[in-house]
Coordinates of C-alpha atoms in Angstrom, one line a residue:
Chain A
M1 CA 0.0 0.0 0.0
S2 CA 2.8 2.4 0.9
K3 CA 4.4 1.7 -2.4
L4 CA 1.2 2.7 -4.2
N5 CA 1.1 5.9 -2.2
V6 CA 4.6 6.9 -3.2
S7 CA 3.9 6.4 -6.9
S8 CA 0.6 8.1 -6.8
S9 CA 2.0 11.2 -5.1
E10 CA 4.5 11.3 -7.9
L11 CA 1.8 11.0 -10.5
D12 CA 0.1 14.0 -9.0
L13 CA 2.4 16.3 -10.8
D14 CA 0.9 15.0 -14.0
R15 CA -2.6 15.8 -13.2
P16 CA -4.9 18.5 -14.5
N17 CA -7.2 19.7 -11.8
I18 CA -10.0 17.2 -11.4
E19 CA -12.2 19.9 -9.8
D20 CA -12.1 21.9 -13.0
Y21 CA -14.1 19.2 -14.7
L22 CA -16.5 17.9 -12.1
P23 CA -19.9 19.4 -12.0
T24 CA -19.8 22.3 -9.6
G25 CA -22.5 23.7 -7.4
S26 CA -23.4 20.4 -5.8
I27 CA -22.0 21.7 -2.6
Q28 CA -23.4 25.2 -2.2
E29 CA -21.8 27.9 -0.1
P30 CA -24.4 28.7 2.6
H31 CA -24.0 31.9 4.6
G32 CA -25.2 33.1 7.9
K33 CA -24.7 31.8 11.4
L34 CA -23.8 28.2 11.9
R35 CA -26.6 26.1 13.3
L36 CA -26.8 22.5 14.5
R37 CA -28.8 21.6 11.4
D38 CA -25.9 22.9 9.2
L39 CA -23.5 20.6 10.9
L40 CA -25.7 17.6 10.9
D41 CA -26.8 18.0 7.3
I42 CA -24.5 15.7 5.4
S43 CA -26.8 15.3 2.4
P44 CA -24.6 17.0 -0.2
T45 CA -21.7 14.7 0.5
L46 CA -24.0 11.6 0.7
T47 CA -25.6 12.7 -2.6
E48 CA -22.3 12.9 -4.3
A49 CA -21.3 9.4 -3.0
A50 CA -24.6 7.9 -4.1
G51 CA -24.3 9.6 -7.5
A52 CA -20.9 8.0 -8.0
I53 CA -22.3 4.6 -7.0
V54 CA -25.2 4.9 -9.5
D55 CA -23.1 6.2 -12.4
D56 CA -19.6 7.6 -12.8
S57 CA -17.6 8.9 -15.7
F58 CA -14.6 6.8 -15.0
T59 CA -16.2 3.4 -15.3
R60 CA -18.0 4.6 -18.4
C61 CA -14.7 5.0 -20.2
F62 CA -14.0 1.3 -20.0
K63 CA -17.4 -0.1 -20.7
S64 CA -17.6 -2.3 -23.8
I65 CA -20.8 -2.3 -25.8
P66 CA -22.6 -5.6 -25.3
R67 CA -23.4 -7.4 -28.5
E68 CA -27.0 -6.7 -29.3
P69 CA -29.1 -9.8 -30.0
W70 CA -30.6 -8.4 -33.2
N71 CA -31.1 -11.9 -34.7
W72 CA -34.1 -12.9 -32.6
N73 CA -36.5 -12.4 -35.4
V74 CA -37.9 -15.0 -37.7
Y75 CA -36.9 -13.2 -40.9
L76 CA -33.4 -12.3 -39.8
F77 CA -32.5 -15.4 -37.9
P78 CA -31.7 -17.6 -41.0
L79 CA -29.7 -14.7 -42.5
W80 CA -27.8 -14.4 -39.2
C81 CA -27.1 -18.1 -39.2
L82 CA -25.8 -17.9 -42.7
G83 CA -23.6 -15.1 -41.5
V84 CA -22.2 -17.1 -38.6
V85 CA -21.5 -20.0 -41.0
I86 CA -19.6 -17.7 -43.4
R87 CA -17.8 -15.8 -40.6
Y88 CA -16.6 -18.8 -38.7
G89 CA -16.5 -21.4 -41.6
V90 CA -15.2 -19.4 -44.5
L91 CA -13.8 -16.0 -43.4
F92 CA -12.0 -17.2 -40.3
P93 CA -10.0 -20.1 -41.9
A94 CA -9.2 -17.8 -44.8
R95 CA -7.9 -15.2 -42.4
V96 CA -5.9 -17.7 -40.4
L97 CA -4.3 -18.8 -43.7
V98 CA -3.5 -15.2 -44.6
L99 CA -2.0 -14.6 -41.2
T100 CA 0.0 -17.8 -41.4
I101 CA 1.4 -17.0 -44.9
G102 CA 2.2 -13.5 -43.6
W103 CA 4.2 -15.0 -40.7
I104 CA 6.0 -17.4 -42.9
I105 CA 7.0 -14.6 -45.4
F106 CA 7.9 -12.3 -42.5
L107 CA 10.0 -14.7 -40.5
S108 CA 11.7 -16.2 -43.5
S109 CA 13.0 -12.8 -44.5
F110 CA 13.3 -11.1 -41.2
I111 CA 15.6 -13.6 -39.6
P112 CA 18.2 -13.6 -42.5
V113 CA 18.0 -9.9 -42.7
H114 CA 18.5 -9.5 -39.0
L115 CA 21.4 -11.9 -38.8
L116 CA 23.2 -11.5 -42.1
L117 CA 23.2 -7.8 -42.6
K118 CA 25.0 -7.0 -39.3
G119 CA 27.5 -4.7 -40.9
H120 CA 25.1 -2.7 -43.0
D121 CA 23.1 -1.0 -40.4
K122 CA 21.3 1.4 -42.6
L123 CA 20.1 -1.1 -45.1
R124 CA 19.2 -3.6 -42.4
R125 CA 17.1 -1.0 -40.6
K126 CA 15.3 0.0 -43.8
L127 CA 14.5 -3.6 -44.7
E128 CA 13.4 -4.4 -41.2
R129 CA 11.1 -1.4 -41.2
C130 CA 9.5 -2.5 -44.5
L131 CA 9.1 -6.1 -43.2
V132 CA 7.4 -4.9 -40.0
E133 CA 5.0 -2.7 -42.0
L134 CA 4.3 -5.7 -44.3
M135 CA 3.5 -7.9 -41.3
C136 CA 1.2 -5.3 -39.9
S137 CA -0.6 -5.2 -43.2
F138 CA -1.2 -8.9 -43.0
F139 CA -2.6 -8.4 -39.5
V140 CA -5.0 -5.7 -40.8
A141 CA -6.0 -8.0 -43.7
S142 CA -6.7 -10.8 -41.2
W143 CA -9.6 -8.8 -39.8
T144 CA -10.5 -7.2 -43.2
G145 CA -9.5 -3.8 -41.8
V146 CA -11.2 -1.0 -43.7
V147 CA -9.0 1.8 -42.7
K148 CA -9.3 5.3 -44.1
Y149 CA -6.2 7.5 -43.6
H150 CA -6.8 11.2 -43.7
G151 CA -4.0 13.8 -43.9
P152 CA -0.4 13.7 -44.8
R153 CA 1.6 10.5 -44.1
P154 CA 4.1 10.9 -41.3
S155 CA 7.8 11.3 -42.3
M156 CA 11.0 10.6 -40.5
R157 CA 12.6 13.7 -38.9
P158 CA 14.2 14.4 -35.6
K159 CA 12.4 16.3 -32.8
Q160 CA 8.9 15.2 -33.5
V161 CA 6.6 12.8 -31.6
F162 CA 3.2 11.4 -32.6
V163 CA 0.5 11.0 -30.0
A164 CA -2.8 9.1 -30.5
N165 CA -5.8 8.1 -28.5
H166 CA -5.8 4.4 -27.5
T167 CA -8.5 1.9 -27.9
S168 CA -6.8 -1.4 -28.4
M169 CA -3.3 -2.7 -29.2
I170 CA -4.6 -2.9 -32.8
D171 CA -4.3 0.9 -32.9
F172 CA -0.6 0.3 -33.1
I173 CA -0.9 -2.3 -35.9
I174 CA -3.1 0.0 -37.9
L175 CA -0.7 2.9 -37.6
E176 CA 2.3 0.7 -38.1
Q177 CA 1.2 -0.7 -41.4
M178 CA 1.6 2.8 -42.9
T179 CA 4.7 4.0 -41.1
A180 CA 7.1 2.0 -39.0
F181 CA 6.7 3.9 -35.7
A182 CA 8.8 3.3 -32.7
V183 CA 6.2 2.9 -29.9
I184 CA 6.3 3.3 -26.1
M185 CA 4.1 0.6 -24.7
Q186 CA 3.4 -1.4 -21.6
K187 CA 5.3 -4.7 -21.5
H188 CA 2.9 -7.5 -22.0
P189 CA 3.2 -11.2 -21.0
G190 CA 2.9 -14.1 -23.3
W191 CA 3.5 -14.2 -27.1
V192 CA 2.9 -10.5 -27.4
G193 CA 5.8 -9.9 -24.9
L194 CA 8.0 -12.2 -27.0
L195 CA 7.2 -10.2 -30.1
Q196 CA 7.9 -7.0 -28.2
S197 CA 11.3 -8.0 -27.0
T198 CA 12.5 -9.6 -30.3
I199 CA 11.0 -8.1 -33.4
L200 CA 9.6 -4.8 -32.3
E201 CA 12.8 -3.9 -30.5
S202 CA 14.5 -3.6 -33.9
V203 CA 12.2 -0.8 -34.9
G204 CA 13.2 1.1 -31.8
C205 CA 10.2 0.4 -29.6
I206 CA 10.6 1.1 -25.9
W207 CA 8.9 -1.1 -23.2
F208 CA 8.1 -0.3 -19.6
N209 CA 6.2 -1.6 -16.7
R210 CA 3.4 0.7 -15.6
S211 CA 3.8 -0.2 -11.9
E212 CA 7.6 0.3 -11.8
A213 CA 8.4 3.8 -10.7
K214 CA 12.0 3.2 -11.7
D215 CA 11.0 2.4 -15.2
R216 CA 9.6 6.0 -15.6
E217 CA 13.0 7.6 -15.4
I218 CA 14.6 5.1 -17.8
V219 CA 11.8 5.5 -20.3
A220 CA 12.1 9.3 -20.0
R221 CA 15.8 9.1 -20.7
K222 CA 15.4 6.8 -23.7
L223 CA 12.7 9.1 -25.1
R224 CA 14.9 12.1 -25.0
E225 CA 17.7 10.2 -26.7
H226 CA 15.4 8.7 -29.3
V227 CA 13.9 12.0 -30.6
Q228 CA 17.3 13.6 -31.1
E229 CA 18.4 11.2 -33.9
A230 CA 17.3 11.9 -37.4
D231 CA 17.7 8.3 -38.4
N232 CA 15.3 6.8 -35.8
N233 CA 11.8 5.8 -36.7
P234 CA 9.2 8.4 -35.7
L235 CA 8.1 8.0 -32.1
L236 CA 4.5 7.1 -31.3
I237 CA 3.1 7.5 -27.8
F238 CA -0.4 6.7 -26.5
P239 CA -0.4 9.2 -23.7
E240 CA -3.5 7.9 -22.1
G241 CA -1.5 4.9 -20.9
T242 CA -4.4 2.6 -21.1
C243 CA -7.1 1.4 -23.5
V244 CA -10.3 3.5 -23.5
N245 CA -13.5 2.4 -25.2
N246 CA -13.3 5.0 -28.0
H247 CA -16.1 7.2 -26.6
Y248 CA -14.0 9.0 -24.1
T249 CA -10.5 10.3 -23.7
V250 CA -8.9 10.1 -20.3
M251 CA -6.1 12.3 -19.1
F252 CA -2.9 12.5 -21.2
K253 CA 0.3 11.9 -19.4
K254 CA 2.6 14.8 -19.8
G255 CA 5.7 12.8 -20.7
A256 CA 5.3 13.2 -24.5
F257 CA 4.7 16.9 -24.1
E258 CA 7.8 18.0 -22.3
L259 CA 10.4 16.6 -24.7
G260 CA 10.6 20.0 -26.4
C261 CA 9.4 18.4 -29.7
T262 CA 6.8 19.1 -32.2
V263 CA 3.7 17.0 -31.3
C264 CA 1.7 15.5 -34.1
P265 CA -1.7 14.4 -33.0
I266 CA -3.3 11.3 -34.5
A267 CA -7.0 10.7 -34.0
I268 CA -8.4 7.2 -34.4
K269 CA -12.1 6.5 -34.5
Y270 CA -13.6 3.0 -34.8
N271 CA -16.9 2.4 -36.4
K272 CA -18.5 -0.2 -34.2
I273 CA -21.1 -1.6 -36.6
F274 CA -19.5 -5.0 -36.9
V275 CA -17.3 -5.3 -33.9
D276 CA -16.3 -3.4 -30.8
A277 CA -12.6 -2.8 -31.2
F278 CA -12.1 -1.8 -27.6
W279 CA -9.8 -4.2 -25.9
N280 CA -10.9 -4.6 -22.3
S281 CA -7.7 -6.2 -21.0
R282 CA -9.4 -7.0 -17.7
K283 CA -11.9 -9.3 -19.4
Q284 CA -10.1 -10.6 -22.4
S285 CA -6.6 -11.7 -23.3
F286 CA -5.2 -10.2 -26.4
T287 CA -5.5 -13.5 -28.2
M288 CA -9.2 -13.6 -27.5
H289 CA -9.5 -10.0 -28.6
L290 CA -7.8 -10.9 -31.9
L291 CA -10.0 -13.9 -32.4
Q292 CA -13.1 -11.8 -31.9
L293 CA -11.9 -9.4 -34.5
M294 CA -11.0 -12.2 -36.9
T295 CA -14.5 -13.8 -36.7
S296 CA -16.3 -10.5 -37.3
W297 CA -17.2 -9.1 -40.7
A298 CA -14.7 -6.3 -40.7
V299 CA -12.9 -3.7 -38.6
V300 CA -13.9 -0.2 -39.9
C301 CA -11.9 2.8 -38.7
D302 CA -10.8 6.3 -39.6
V303 CA -7.3 7.7 -38.9
W304 CA -6.6 11.4 -39.0
Y305 CA -3.1 12.8 -39.1
L306 CA -3.7 16.2 -37.6
E307 CA -1.8 19.5 -37.7
P308 CA 1.5 19.4 -35.8
Q309 CA 1.4 21.4 -32.5
N310 CA 4.2 23.2 -30.6
L311 CA 4.4 24.4 -27.1
K312 CA 3.2 27.9 -27.0
P313 CA 5.2 30.5 -25.0
G314 CA 4.1 30.5 -21.4
E315 CA 2.3 27.2 -21.7
T316 CA 3.0 24.4 -19.2
P317 CA 3.4 20.8 -20.5
I318 CA 0.1 19.9 -18.8
E319 CA -1.8 22.7 -20.6
F320 CA -0.1 21.6 -23.8
A321 CA -1.2 18.0 -23.3
E322 CA -4.8 19.2 -22.6
R323 CA -4.8 21.3 -25.8
V324 CA -3.7 18.3 -27.9
R325 CA -6.2 16.1 -26.2
D326 CA -8.8 18.6 -27.1
I327 CA -7.8 18.6 -30.8
I328 CA -7.9 14.8 -30.9
S329 CA -11.2 14.6 -29.0
V330 CA -12.9 17.0 -31.3
R331 CA -11.7 15.3 -34.4
A332 CA -12.6 11.8 -33.3
G333 CA -15.8 12.9 -31.5
L334 CA -14.7 11.7 -28.1
K335 CA -15.8 13.1 -24.7
K336 CA -13.1 14.3 -22.4
V337 CA -13.1 13.1 -18.8
P338 CA -10.6 14.3 -16.1
W339 CA -9.5 10.9 -14.9
D340 CA -6.1 9.4 -14.9
G341 CA -6.3 6.1 -16.7
Y342 CA -3.9 4.6 -14.2
L343 CA -6.8 4.7 -11.6
K344 CA -7.7 1.3 -13.1
Y345 CA -4.7 0.1 -11.2
S346 CA -4.5 2.3 -8.2
R347 CA -6.7 4.5 -5.9
P348 CA -7.0 8.2 -6.3
S349 CA -4.6 10.2 -4.1
P350 CA -5.9 11.4 -0.8
K351 CA -5.3 15.0 -2.0
H352 CA -8.7 15.2 -3.6
R353 CA -10.5 14.2 -0.5
E354 CA -8.4 16.6 1.5
R355 CA -9.4 19.4 -0.7
K356 CA -13.1 18.7 0.0
Q357 CA -12.4 18.5 3.7
Q358 CA -10.5 21.8 3.6
S359 CA -13.4 23.6 2.0
F360 CA -15.9 22.2 4.4
A361 CA -13.7 23.0 7.4
E362 CA -13.1 26.5 6.2
S363 CA -16.8 27.2 5.7
V364 CA -17.6 25.9 9.2
L365 CA -14.9 28.0 10.8
R366 CA -15.9 31.1 8.8
R367 CA -19.6 30.8 9.6
L368 CA -18.8 30.2 13.3
E369 CA -17.3 33.7 13.4
E370 CA -20.3 35.3 11.7
K371 CA -22.2 36.3 14.8
Chain B
M1 CA -22.2 -12.7 -23.4
G2 CA -23.2 -9.8 -21.3
S3 CA -27.0 -9.9 -21.7
T4 CA -27.6 -10.7 -18.1
S5 CA -29.5 -7.4 -17.6
S6 CA -32.5 -8.7 -19.4
M7 CA -32.7 -11.7 -17.1
L8 CA -34.7 -9.9 -14.5
T9 CA -38.3 -11.0 -14.8
Q10 CA -41.3 -8.9 -13.9
Y11 CA -41.6 -10.8 -10.6
D12 CA -38.0 -10.1 -9.7
I13 CA -38.5 -6.4 -10.4
E14 CA -41.7 -6.2 -8.4
E15 CA -40.1 -8.0 -5.5
V16 CA -37.2 -5.5 -5.5
Q17 CA -39.7 -2.6 -5.9
E18 CA -41.6 -3.8 -2.9
H19 CA -38.4 -4.0 -0.9
C20 CA -37.6 -0.4 -1.6
D21 CA -41.1 0.9 -1.0
N22 CA -41.7 1.5 -4.7
L23 CA -39.3 4.4 -4.8
F24 CA -37.8 3.3 -8.1
S25 CA -39.6 2.7 -11.3
Q26 CA -39.1 -0.7 -13.1
Q27 CA -36.9 1.0 -15.7
E28 CA -34.7 2.5 -13.0
I29 CA -34.4 -0.9 -11.3
V30 CA -33.2 -2.5 -14.6
S31 CA -30.6 0.3 -14.9
L32 CA -29.5 -0.2 -11.3
Y33 CA -29.2 -3.9 -11.9
Q34 CA -26.9 -3.3 -14.9
R35 CA -24.8 -1.0 -12.8
F36 CA -24.8 -3.6 -9.9
C37 CA -23.5 -6.3 -12.3
Q38 CA -20.9 -3.9 -13.7
L39 CA -19.5 -3.1 -10.2
D40 CA -19.8 -6.7 -9.1
R41 CA -16.9 -7.6 -11.4
T42 CA -16.6 -11.3 -10.3
A43 CA -20.4 -11.9 -10.3
K44 CA -20.5 -13.0 -6.7
G45 CA -23.8 -11.4 -5.9
F46 CA -22.6 -8.5 -3.9
I47 CA -20.2 -5.6 -4.3
S48 CA -17.1 -5.7 -2.2
A49 CA -15.5 -2.7 -0.5
D50 CA -12.6 -2.9 -3.0
E51 CA -15.0 -2.8 -5.9
F52 CA -16.8 0.3 -4.5
L53 CA -13.5 2.0 -4.1
S54 CA -12.6 1.3 -7.7
V55 CA -15.0 4.1 -8.6
P56 CA -12.7 7.1 -8.1
E57 CA -15.5 9.6 -7.5
F58 CA -16.7 7.4 -4.6
A59 CA -13.2 6.8 -3.2
M60 CA -12.6 10.5 -3.1
N61 CA -15.7 11.1 -0.9
P62 CA -14.9 12.0 2.7
L63 CA -17.6 9.7 4.0
S64 CA -16.7 6.8 1.8
Q65 CA -15.2 4.6 4.6
R66 CA -18.3 5.2 6.7
L67 CA -20.7 4.5 3.8
L68 CA -18.7 1.3 3.0
K69 CA -19.6 -0.1 6.4
M70 CA -23.2 0.2 5.4
A71 CA -23.0 -0.8 1.8
D72 CA -20.3 -3.5 1.9
G73 CA -21.6 -6.9 1.0
L74 CA -25.2 -5.9 0.1
N75 CA -27.1 -8.1 -2.3
F76 CA -29.0 -6.4 -5.1
K77 CA -32.2 -6.0 -3.1
E78 CA -30.4 -4.4 -0.2
F79 CA -28.4 -2.3 -2.6
V80 CA -31.5 -0.8 -4.1
A81 CA -33.0 -0.2 -0.7
F82 CA -29.9 1.6 0.4
L83 CA -30.1 3.9 -2.6
S84 CA -33.8 4.4 -2.4
A85 CA -33.4 7.3 0.0
F86 CA -31.9 9.2 -2.9
S87 CA -34.9 8.7 -5.2
A88 CA -36.8 11.8 -6.0
K89 CA -39.9 10.0 -4.7
A90 CA -38.5 9.4 -1.3
N91 CA -40.0 11.6 1.4
M92 CA -38.1 13.7 3.9
Q93 CA -38.4 11.1 6.7
Q94 CA -36.8 8.4 4.5
K95 CA -33.9 10.7 3.7
V96 CA -33.4 11.8 7.3
K97 CA -33.5 8.1 8.3
L98 CA -30.5 7.4 6.1
I99 CA -28.6 10.3 7.4
F100 CA -29.4 9.2 10.9
K101 CA -28.0 5.7 10.1
V102 CA -24.8 7.2 8.9
Y103 CA -24.4 8.9 12.3
D104 CA -25.6 6.0 14.4
S105 CA -22.5 3.8 13.8
D106 CA -23.5 1.2 16.5
C107 CA -27.1 1.0 15.3
N108 CA -28.6 1.4 18.7
G109 CA -31.0 4.1 17.6
K110 CA -29.2 6.8 19.5
V111 CA -26.6 9.3 18.3
T112 CA -24.1 10.5 20.9
F113 CA -21.9 13.5 21.0
N114 CA -19.0 11.3 19.9
D115 CA -20.9 9.9 17.0
I116 CA -21.4 13.4 15.6
L117 CA -17.8 14.3 16.3
E118 CA -16.5 11.3 14.3
V119 CA -18.5 12.2 11.2
L120 CA -17.3 15.7 11.6
R121 CA -13.8 14.4 11.7
D122 CA -14.3 12.5 8.4
L123 CA -15.7 15.7 6.9
T124 CA -13.0 18.1 8.0
G125 CA -9.9 15.8 8.3
S126 CA -6.8 17.6 9.4
F127 CA -8.2 21.0 8.6
M128 CA -9.8 21.4 12.1
S129 CA -8.3 20.3 15.3
D130 CA -10.1 17.9 17.7
K131 CA -10.5 20.8 20.1
Q132 CA -12.0 23.1 17.5
R133 CA -14.4 20.4 16.5
E134 CA -15.5 19.8 20.1
E135 CA -16.0 23.5 20.6
V136 CA -18.0 24.0 17.5
L137 CA -20.2 21.1 18.2
S138 CA -20.8 22.0 21.9
E139 CA -21.7 25.5 20.8
V140 CA -24.3 24.6 18.2
L141 CA -25.7 21.8 20.3
Q142 CA -26.3 24.2 23.1
E143 CA -27.9 26.8 20.9
A144 CA -30.3 24.2 19.7
G145 CA -31.2 23.3 23.2
Y146 CA -29.2 20.1 23.7
T147 CA -26.1 19.4 25.8
R148 CA -23.0 17.3 25.3
E149 CA -24.7 14.5 27.1
S150 CA -27.9 14.4 25.2
L151 CA -28.7 11.4 23.0
L152 CA -30.2 12.3 19.8
L153 CA -33.0 10.1 18.5
L154 CA -34.4 9.8 15.0
D155 CA -37.2 12.1 15.9
D156 CA -34.7 14.8 17.0
F157 CA -33.0 14.4 13.6
I158 CA -36.3 14.8 11.8
K159 CA -37.0 17.9 13.9
I160 CA -33.6 19.4 13.2
L161 CA -33.2 18.5 9.5
G162 CA -36.9 18.3 8.5
K163 CA -37.5 22.0 7.9
S164 CA -34.4 22.7 5.8
G165 CA -35.7 21.1 2.6
L166 CA -33.0 18.4 2.1
K167 CA -31.7 18.2 -1.4
M168 CA -30.7 14.7 -1.7
E169 CA -31.6 13.3 -5.1
V170 CA -29.7 11.1 -7.5
E171 CA -31.0 10.5 -10.9
V172 CA -30.7 7.0 -12.2
P173 CA -29.8 7.1 -15.9
V174 CA -32.4 5.2 -17.9
D175 CA -31.8 4.4 -21.5

């Protein structure tokens, strides 16, 4: 518990003020002399608590859409059955085949390139980049990804960093098939972790563990080094730090915004008509998530490469992060909420409670003096 | 598949409605059930303290620990009954009764000076000293015609809070 506290007080620096977002006026400022009834009346605080139990904006960010049982209809049911047969009996095997061929091509060229071209770093990197892009295209094809890219394609230059909203790990695959980004990501267990530490390392990806406070410093240092080099792949960061259901954006971590680089926002919006692309990592493993995508009709999404932004004079990194979040939210039609996505893994800091206690105490003391 | 919400039958809903004095409509109970299932992540039939605290807006509340003692381990029927005081249809007495229960930590039907002091401590934290709290409380109690030794009953609470028009309503989102 104490360890959690340490890291959460550290995180506090990253936070925009939650009170700025929460509905105000629920606790009114009464005046006049303090009476017993004023002390005993805890209804505003209770109402807030009950309101949070009934509905809250944080949990809503991570709610997946339940699949609607539209097929319970005599006319549609046979059609739906046909659809199931095609999706599982035809599409799915075909997609597995595509993915297998993709892996064979990829591995049979990646391994030789990686091992044989040790001396020719530039050529090797270029080839590896192309191969990773190719592999990602196979992945996108394996869920019949219908992806529309809007805006100019990212190019490689120093001192720029791309930030995007995060719905699922497939965000990364979708962006990677166009441009070989170097991504900052949570280290995953299982086969994904294996890919991360072998293949993706070669495109310059950086891994960290969310819960390790030590990792933050190392990642920050690696980031600074990475953006300085012109030769490195463009850097991609998902500043939300966790997958959100593509209806909301949670707070952006400021790390990407204090590198002194140009920030290029990318907005990703999924169309959920065929499948909900939100990866709820609490409920599903990534393999199950991929299987769900591979047995659906298609994954439809829009990607916008937006106008690059720079830190304005006098702007703090947090304000800058909020401004970029605003741009992405508007473009993708997402609602902004004040929460830190890491609250999925930890409790809010006691500071917020203390602020409420302070304002209550002050009002009591002030009214006591009003005679 | 997450279509559990539609598994409530009319009988179930009516039973729950009866349990909460019909303070919630059927629609509202369906919504509350969905929410209950969402918070009860492991589908064990009740919401644990930890699951309540996973809602940051709740965890930030100064009274959350106190409320947890009342809400921890409630099944759905009890959960709805607990929330029913916040329905727009609940009358003043029902609302005051809930407030009284929050103060009456040992559930003996009497609220002592210390009970009130403890709630006040939750509300003000380190921003008032123990001495300040005691002074404030003694003063306002005296003014209202009580002493430090008086035991407040539910009727006293109704008398004290009843006139002030409590605003204690939570809207259940219905889709």
